[in-house]
Coordinates of C-alpha atoms in Angstrom, one line a residue:
M1416 CA 125.2 132.4 127.2
D1417 CA 122.9 130.6 129.6
K1418 CA 119.6 129.8 127.8
I1419 CA 115.8 129.3 129.2
Q1420 CA 114.7 125.8 130.0
I1421 CA 111.3 125.6 129.7
L1422 CA 109.4 123.4 132.2
K1423 CA 105.3 122.6 131.6
T1424 CA 103.5 121.6 135.3
N1425 CA 100.1 119.8 136.1
R1426 CA 99.1 123.1 138.8
T1427 CA 101.2 126.1 137.9
G1428 CA 101.6 126.1 134.4
L1429 CA 104.9 126.8 133.9
K1430 CA 108.3 126.9 135.5
I1431 CA 111.5 128.3 133.8
V1432 CA 115.0 127.1 134.4
F1433 CA 117.7 129.9 134.1
K1434 CA 121.4 129.7 135.2
D1435 CA 120.1 126.5 137.5
Y1436 CA 117.8 128.3 139.2
M1437 CA 114.1 127.1 139.1
Y1438 CA 111.3 130.2 138.3
T1439 CA 107.3 130.7 138.5
K1440 CA 105.5 133.1 136.6
Q1441 CA 104.6 136.0 138.8
K1442 CA 102.7 138.5 136.5
N1443 CA 102.6 139.7 132.9
L1444 CA 104.3 143.8 132.6
A1445 CA 103.7 146.5 129.8
N1446 CA 105.4 146.0 126.1
N1447 CA 105.0 142.5 126.2
K1448 CA 107.0 141.0 129.4
I1449 CA 106.6 138.3 131.5
R1450 CA 108.2 138.8 135.5
W1451 CA 108.9 135.2 137.2
E1452 CA 110.2 135.2 140.9
C1453 CA 111.9 132.3 142.2
V1454 CA 110.6 129.4 143.6
E1455 CA 112.1 129.8 147.2
K1456 CA 110.6 133.5 147.7
K1457 CA 107.9 131.8 150.6
K1458 CA 110.4 129.6 151.8
K1459 CA 113.7 131.8 151.7
N1460 CA 112.3 134.9 151.1
C1461 CA 114.5 135.1 147.8
K1462 CA 114.6 138.2 145.9
G1463 CA 116.0 137.1 142.9
S1464 CA 113.7 137.2 139.8
V1465 CA 113.9 137.5 135.7
T1466 CA 112.0 139.5 132.9
T1467 CA 111.5 138.0 129.9
D1468 CA 109.7 138.9 126.4
Q1469 CA 106.7 137.1 125.6
M1470 CA 108.0 134.5 123.7
I1471 CA 110.1 133.0 126.9
V1472 CA 113.5 133.2 125.0
N1473 CA 115.5 136.4 125.9
V1474 CA 116.1 137.7 129.9
L1475 CA 116.1 140.9 129.5
K1476 CA 116.4 141.7 133.3
N1477 CA 117.8 139.4 136.2
I1478 CA 118.3 140.4 139.9
E1479 CA 120.8 138.0 141.8
H1480 CA 119.9 135.3 144.5
E1481 CA 121.3 136.5 148.0
N1482 CA 119.9 133.9 149.9
H1483 CA 120.7 130.6 148.8
P1484 CA 123.0 129.3 145.6
P1485 CA 121.7 127.5 142.6
T1486 CA 120.3 124.0 142.7
P1487 CA 121.1 122.3 140.0
A1488 CA 120.1 119.1 142.0
Q1489 CA 116.8 119.9 142.5
V1490 CA 116.5 121.3 138.9
E1491 CA 117.0 117.5 138.0
V1492 CA 114.7 115.8 140.2
T1493 CA 112.1 118.3 139.1
K1494 CA 112.4 117.6 135.5
V1495 CA 112.4 113.7 136.4
M1496 CA 108.9 113.9 138.3
L1497 CA 107.1 116.2 135.5
N1498 CA 108.3 113.1 132.8
M1499 CA 107.3 110.4 135.2
N1500 CA 103.6 112.6 135.7
T1501 CA 103.8 112.7 131.9
K1502 CA 103.8 109.1 130.9
A1503 CA 102.0 108.3 133.7
Q1504 CA 99.0 109.7 131.6
D1505 CA 100.1 108.6 127.9
N1506 CA 101.5 104.9 128.8
F1507 CA 100.5 101.9 131.0
D1508 CA 103.6 101.2 132.5
T1509 CA 103.6 100.3 136.1
P1510 CA 104.4 103.0 138.5
S1511 CA 107.4 100.6 139.7
R1512 CA 108.7 100.9 136.0
L1513 CA 108.3 104.4 135.4
L1514 CA 110.2 105.5 138.7
A1515 CA 113.0 102.3 138.0
V1516 CA 113.6 103.8 134.4
E1517 CA 113.5 108.0 134.9
T1518 CA 115.8 107.4 137.7
S1519 CA 118.1 105.6 136.5
N1520 CA 120.2 108.3 135.2
L1521 CA 120.1 110.6 138.3
S1522 CA 122.7 112.0 140.1
N1523 CA 123.6 111.0 143.9
E1524 CA 122.7 114.9 144.9
A1525 CA 119.6 114.3 142.9
M1526 CA 118.7 110.7 144.5
I1527 CA 119.0 112.5 148.2
L1528 CA 116.4 115.4 147.3
L1529 CA 114.2 112.4 145.6
T1530 CA 110.9 111.8 147.3
E1531 CA 110.3 108.8 149.0
E1532 CA 109.4 105.6 146.5
K1533 CA 106.2 105.3 147.9
S1534 CA 105.0 108.9 147.7
V1535 CA 106.2 108.8 144.2
K1536 CA 104.5 106.0 143.3
R1537 CA 101.2 106.8 145.1
S1538 CA 101.4 110.2 142.9
L1539 CA 101.5 108.3 139.8
R1540 CA 98.8 105.8 140.4
R1541 CA 96.7 108.8 141.3
I1542 CA 97.3 110.7 138.1
R1543 CA 96.8 107.3 136.3
N1544 CA 93.5 106.6 137.7
K1545 CA 92.4 110.2 136.8
K1546 CA 92.7 109.0 132.9
Y1547 CA 90.6 106.0 133.8
P1548 CA 86.9 105.9 133.1
S1549 CA 84.5 106.4 135.7
L1550 CA 82.4 103.5 136.9
C1551 CA 78.6 103.5 135.6
P1552 CA 75.9 100.8 135.9
L1553 CA 75.9 98.3 133.7
S1554 CA 73.2 98.6 131.2
K1555 CA 75.3 101.7 130.4
L1556 CA 79.2 100.0 130.1
K1557 CA 79.9 99.8 126.5
I1558 CA 84.3 99.5 126.1
N1559 CA 85.2 100.4 123.0
G1560 CA 88.3 102.5 121.5
I1561 CA 92.0 101.6 123.5
W1562 CA 90.4 99.7 126.0
T1563 CA 89.5 96.8 123.9
T1564 CA 93.1 96.1 122.8
T1565 CA 96.1 95.5 124.9
G1566 CA 97.3 99.0 124.7
G1567 CA 100.9 100.2 123.9
P1568 CA 102.6 100.8 120.2
E1569 CA 101.6 97.4 118.9
S1570 CA 98.2 96.9 120.7
K1571 CA 96.4 93.4 119.8
P1572 CA 92.7 92.9 120.0
L1573 CA 91.7 91.7 123.6
L1574 CA 87.9 91.9 123.9
L1575 CA 87.0 89.4 121.6
F1576 CA 83.1 88.6 123.0
D1577 CA 80.5 91.0 124.7
N1578 CA 76.6 89.9 124.5
E1579 CA 75.8 93.6 125.5
N1580 CA 72.5 91.3 127.7
N1581 CA 72.4 93.6 130.6
T1582 CA 70.2 90.3 132.5
N1583 CA 73.0 88.1 131.7
R1584 CA 76.1 89.9 130.4
I1585 CA 79.1 87.7 129.3
M1586 CA 82.5 89.6 128.4
I1587 CA 85.4 87.9 127.0
F1588 CA 89.0 88.6 127.0
A1589 CA 92.1 86.9 125.7
S1590 CA 95.4 87.9 123.9
P1591 CA 95.8 86.2 120.3
E1592 CA 98.7 84.3 122.1
G1593 CA 96.5 83.0 124.9
M1594 CA 94.1 81.9 122.4
L1595 CA 96.9 80.0 120.6
E1596 CA 98.4 78.6 123.0
L1597 CA 94.5 77.2 124.1
S1598 CA 94.2 75.4 121.1
K1599 CA 97.5 73.7 121.3
S1600 CA 96.6 72.7 124.8
V1601 CA 94.8 69.5 125.1
K1602 CA 94.1 69.9 128.9
W1603 CA 91.9 73.0 130.1
C1604 CA 91.9 74.5 133.8
M1605 CA 89.2 76.2 134.6
D1606 CA 88.9 78.5 138.0
G1607 CA 87.0 81.3 139.1
T1608 CA 87.4 84.3 141.7
F1609 CA 85.0 86.5 143.4
F1610 CA 87.1 89.2 145.5
T1611 CA 89.0 90.7 142.2
C1612 CA 85.5 91.1 140.5
S1613 CA 83.8 94.6 140.0
K1614 CA 81.0 95.5 141.8
E1615 CA 78.7 94.9 138.6
F1616 CA 79.6 91.7 138.0
Y1617 CA 79.6 88.4 139.9
H1618 CA 82.7 86.6 139.2
V1619 CA 86.2 86.3 137.1
Y1620 CA 85.8 82.8 135.4
M1621 CA 89.4 81.8 134.3
I1622 CA 90.4 79.5 131.5
R1623 CA 94.0 78.1 131.9
A1624 CA 96.1 76.3 129.4
S1625 CA 98.5 73.7 130.3
I1626 CA 102.0 74.0 129.4
K1627 CA 105.0 72.6 130.3
N1628 CA 102.9 70.6 133.6
T1629 CA 101.9 74.4 134.2
S1630 CA 98.7 75.9 134.2
V1631 CA 98.8 79.5 132.2
P1632 CA 95.4 81.6 132.0
C1633 CA 94.5 82.4 128.6
V1634 CA 91.0 83.7 129.0
Y1635 CA 89.2 85.6 131.2
A1636 CA 85.4 85.9 131.3
L1637 CA 83.4 88.6 133.4
L1638 CA 80.1 87.0 134.3
Q1639 CA 77.2 88.6 135.6
R1640 CA 75.6 85.3 137.4
K1641 CA 76.7 81.9 138.0
T1642 CA 74.1 79.2 136.7
K1643 CA 74.2 76.7 133.9
D1644 CA 72.8 79.4 131.2
V1645 CA 75.9 81.4 131.5
Y1646 CA 78.5 78.5 130.6
V1647 CA 76.1 77.1 128.0
E1648 CA 76.5 80.3 126.6
L1649 CA 80.5 80.8 127.5
L1650 CA 81.6 77.5 126.2
P1651 CA 80.1 77.3 122.8
T1652 CA 81.1 81.0 122.2
L1653 CA 84.7 80.3 123.2
K1654 CA 84.6 77.2 120.8
L1655 CA 83.5 79.7 118.0
L1656 CA 86.3 81.7 118.4
L1657 CA 88.7 79.1 118.5
F1658 CA 87.3 77.7 115.2
V1659 CA 87.7 81.3 113.8
L1660 CA 91.3 81.6 115.2
R1661 CA 92.5 78.1 113.6
I1662 CA 90.9 79.2 110.7
C1663 CA 92.6 82.6 110.5
I1664 CA 96.0 80.5 111.0
L1665 CA 95.2 78.1 108.3
S1666 CA 94.4 81.1 106.0
M1667 CA 97.7 82.7 107.2
I1668 CA 99.9 79.9 107.0
T1669 CA 98.5 78.8 103.2
K1670 CA 99.3 82.5 102.3
Q1671 CA 102.6 82.4 103.2
K1672 CA 103.4 78.8 101.6
S1673 CA 101.9 80.4 98.2
D1674 CA 104.2 83.1 98.8
L1675 CA 107.1 81.2 99.1
R1676 CA 106.4 79.2 95.9
N1677 CA 106.2 82.0 94.4
R1678 CA 109.9 83.4 95.4
R1679 CA 111.0 80.2 94.2
A1680 CA 109.3 80.6 91.2
D1681 CA 110.4 84.1 90.5
T1682 CA 114.0 82.7 91.7
V1683 CA 114.1 79.8 89.3
R1684 CA 112.9 81.9 86.2
S1685 CA 115.5 85.0 87.0
S1686 CA 118.4 82.1 87.3
I1687 CA 117.2 80.9 83.9
L1688 CA 116.9 84.6 82.5
T1689 CA 120.3 85.1 83.7
L1690 CA 121.7 81.7 82.5
H1691 CA 119.8 82.3 79.3
K1692 CA 121.1 85.7 79.1
S1693 CA 124.8 84.4 79.9
K1694 CA 124.8 81.7 77.1
V1695 CA 123.5 84.8 74.4
R1696 CA 126.0 86.9 75.2
R1697 CA 128.8 84.5 74.9
R1698 CA 127.4 83.3 71.4
V1699 CA 127.3 87.0 70.5
Y1700 CA 130.4 87.6 71.5
G1701 CA 131.5 84.5 69.5
L1702 CA 129.8 85.7 66.6
G1703 CA 131.6 89.0 66.4
K1704 CA 134.7 88.0 67.4
Q1705 CA 134.8 85.4 64.3
A1706 CA 133.4 88.3 61.9
K1707 CA 136.5 90.2 63.2
N1708 CA 138.9 87.7 62.0
T1709 CA 137.0 87.1 59.0
R1710 CA 137.3 90.8 58.0
P1711 CA 139.9 91.6 55.5
R1712 CA 142.6 94.8 56.9
L1713 CA 144.2 96.8 55.1
F1714 CA 147.7 97.8 55.6
I1715 CA 149.4 101.1 53.9
K1716 CA 153.7 101.6 54.1
Q1717 CA 155.1 104.9 53.9
G1718 CA 156.3 105.3 50.4
E1719 CA 154.3 102.1 49.1
E1720 CA 151.2 101.6 47.4
P1721 CA 148.2 100.3 49.5
T1722 CA 148.2 96.3 49.5
M1723 CA 145.6 93.9 51.2
H1724 CA 147.1 91.6 53.7
G1725 CA 149.5 88.6 52.3
A1726 CA 150.0 90.8 48.9
Q1727 CA 153.5 90.8 47.3
N1728 CA 154.9 94.3 47.3
T1729 CA 156.2 93.8 44.0
C1730 CA 152.9 94.0 42.7
E1731 CA 152.1 96.8 40.6
K1732 CA 148.1 96.3 41.6
P1733 CA 147.4 95.1 44.8
T1734 CA 146.4 91.5 45.7
L1735 CA 143.1 90.6 47.3
M1736 CA 143.0 88.3 50.3
A1737 CA 140.6 87.2 52.8
V1738 CA 141.9 85.9 55.8
N1739 CA 139.9 83.4 57.9
K1740 CA 141.3 81.6 61.3
G1741 CA 144.7 82.5 60.0
M1742 CA 144.3 80.3 56.7
T1743 CA 144.8 82.7 53.5
K1744 CA 143.0 82.4 50.0
N1745 CA 143.8 84.0 46.9
I1746 CA 140.4 86.2 45.6
G1747 CA 142.7 86.9 41.8
R1748 CA 146.0 88.0 41.4
V1749 CA 146.7 90.5 38.3
N1750 CA 149.8 89.4 36.3
A1751 CA 151.8 92.0 35.4
K1752 CA 153.8 90.4 32.2
K1753 CA 151.0 88.9 30.6
G1754 CA 148.3 91.0 31.6
E1755 CA 145.8 88.0 32.1
L1756 CA 143.5 87.4 35.2
K1757 CA 144.6 83.6 36.9

């Protein structure tokens, strides 16, 4: 039995797929029913429709399509487009990456029906731009939340400093990896750009670290002015941030070393304890074996009097013998003839 697939769209709300046909909601009927019409009704004057219950689980009535066959490829393209639109709102992947990932498993028929690549990327950018905060005057600008991090499931701090001075605003952006590389580098390269800067700031100042004869940008700063006072505040602040970073790294290394020493001490203690337990176990086993060998054992044969190990069966009274490491020692013997104890 064919099941109903529900697709959530941004404009019309819901679409359903039944037997590789797509339907949009037409109207609500009495008795908690919903009628759905074919998406090709306007283009091809298709009269196909289905009627479902309120929960959109069961098909109560189905009017067949007479103008066109099922379009599984079109259904596949619609699902991919809806997935890309949803992901464009939820993450920060580039439109090119989203398009490449989502269309990697499309069939050849669906690839033919897919919209042109430029149009898809433009649509994804438009959806993402709606998620960005609107522009505001510099006096009201305050960055917080996810916009102060690198984004993604494992986000890291990105906005390191903001003096919130509306006459001389300075904002420093850098990732922990960039700051670490900058602290290791003995040569810094500094440059600025004016073209890509926002309207409220004067220029973007970049500080690059020299890594293997290549300058890599590590720190970005948005500066409102280009005066001596700006750089006098910017560079000492950056130096202080690097100093704090070094302290954090040293504390982290110290903690790792102490944890390693503690683990080694625990390993040595457990090894000594295991060795001690094994020695005690062997000692206890030896004592038990010795006690087992020194315990007198009683043998009773059918039709005879009970005798101890090593006693002669001709005696009327049993002879007690103590056995120790294979050697026998007479405890006492009763002389049946004289009745004396020797």
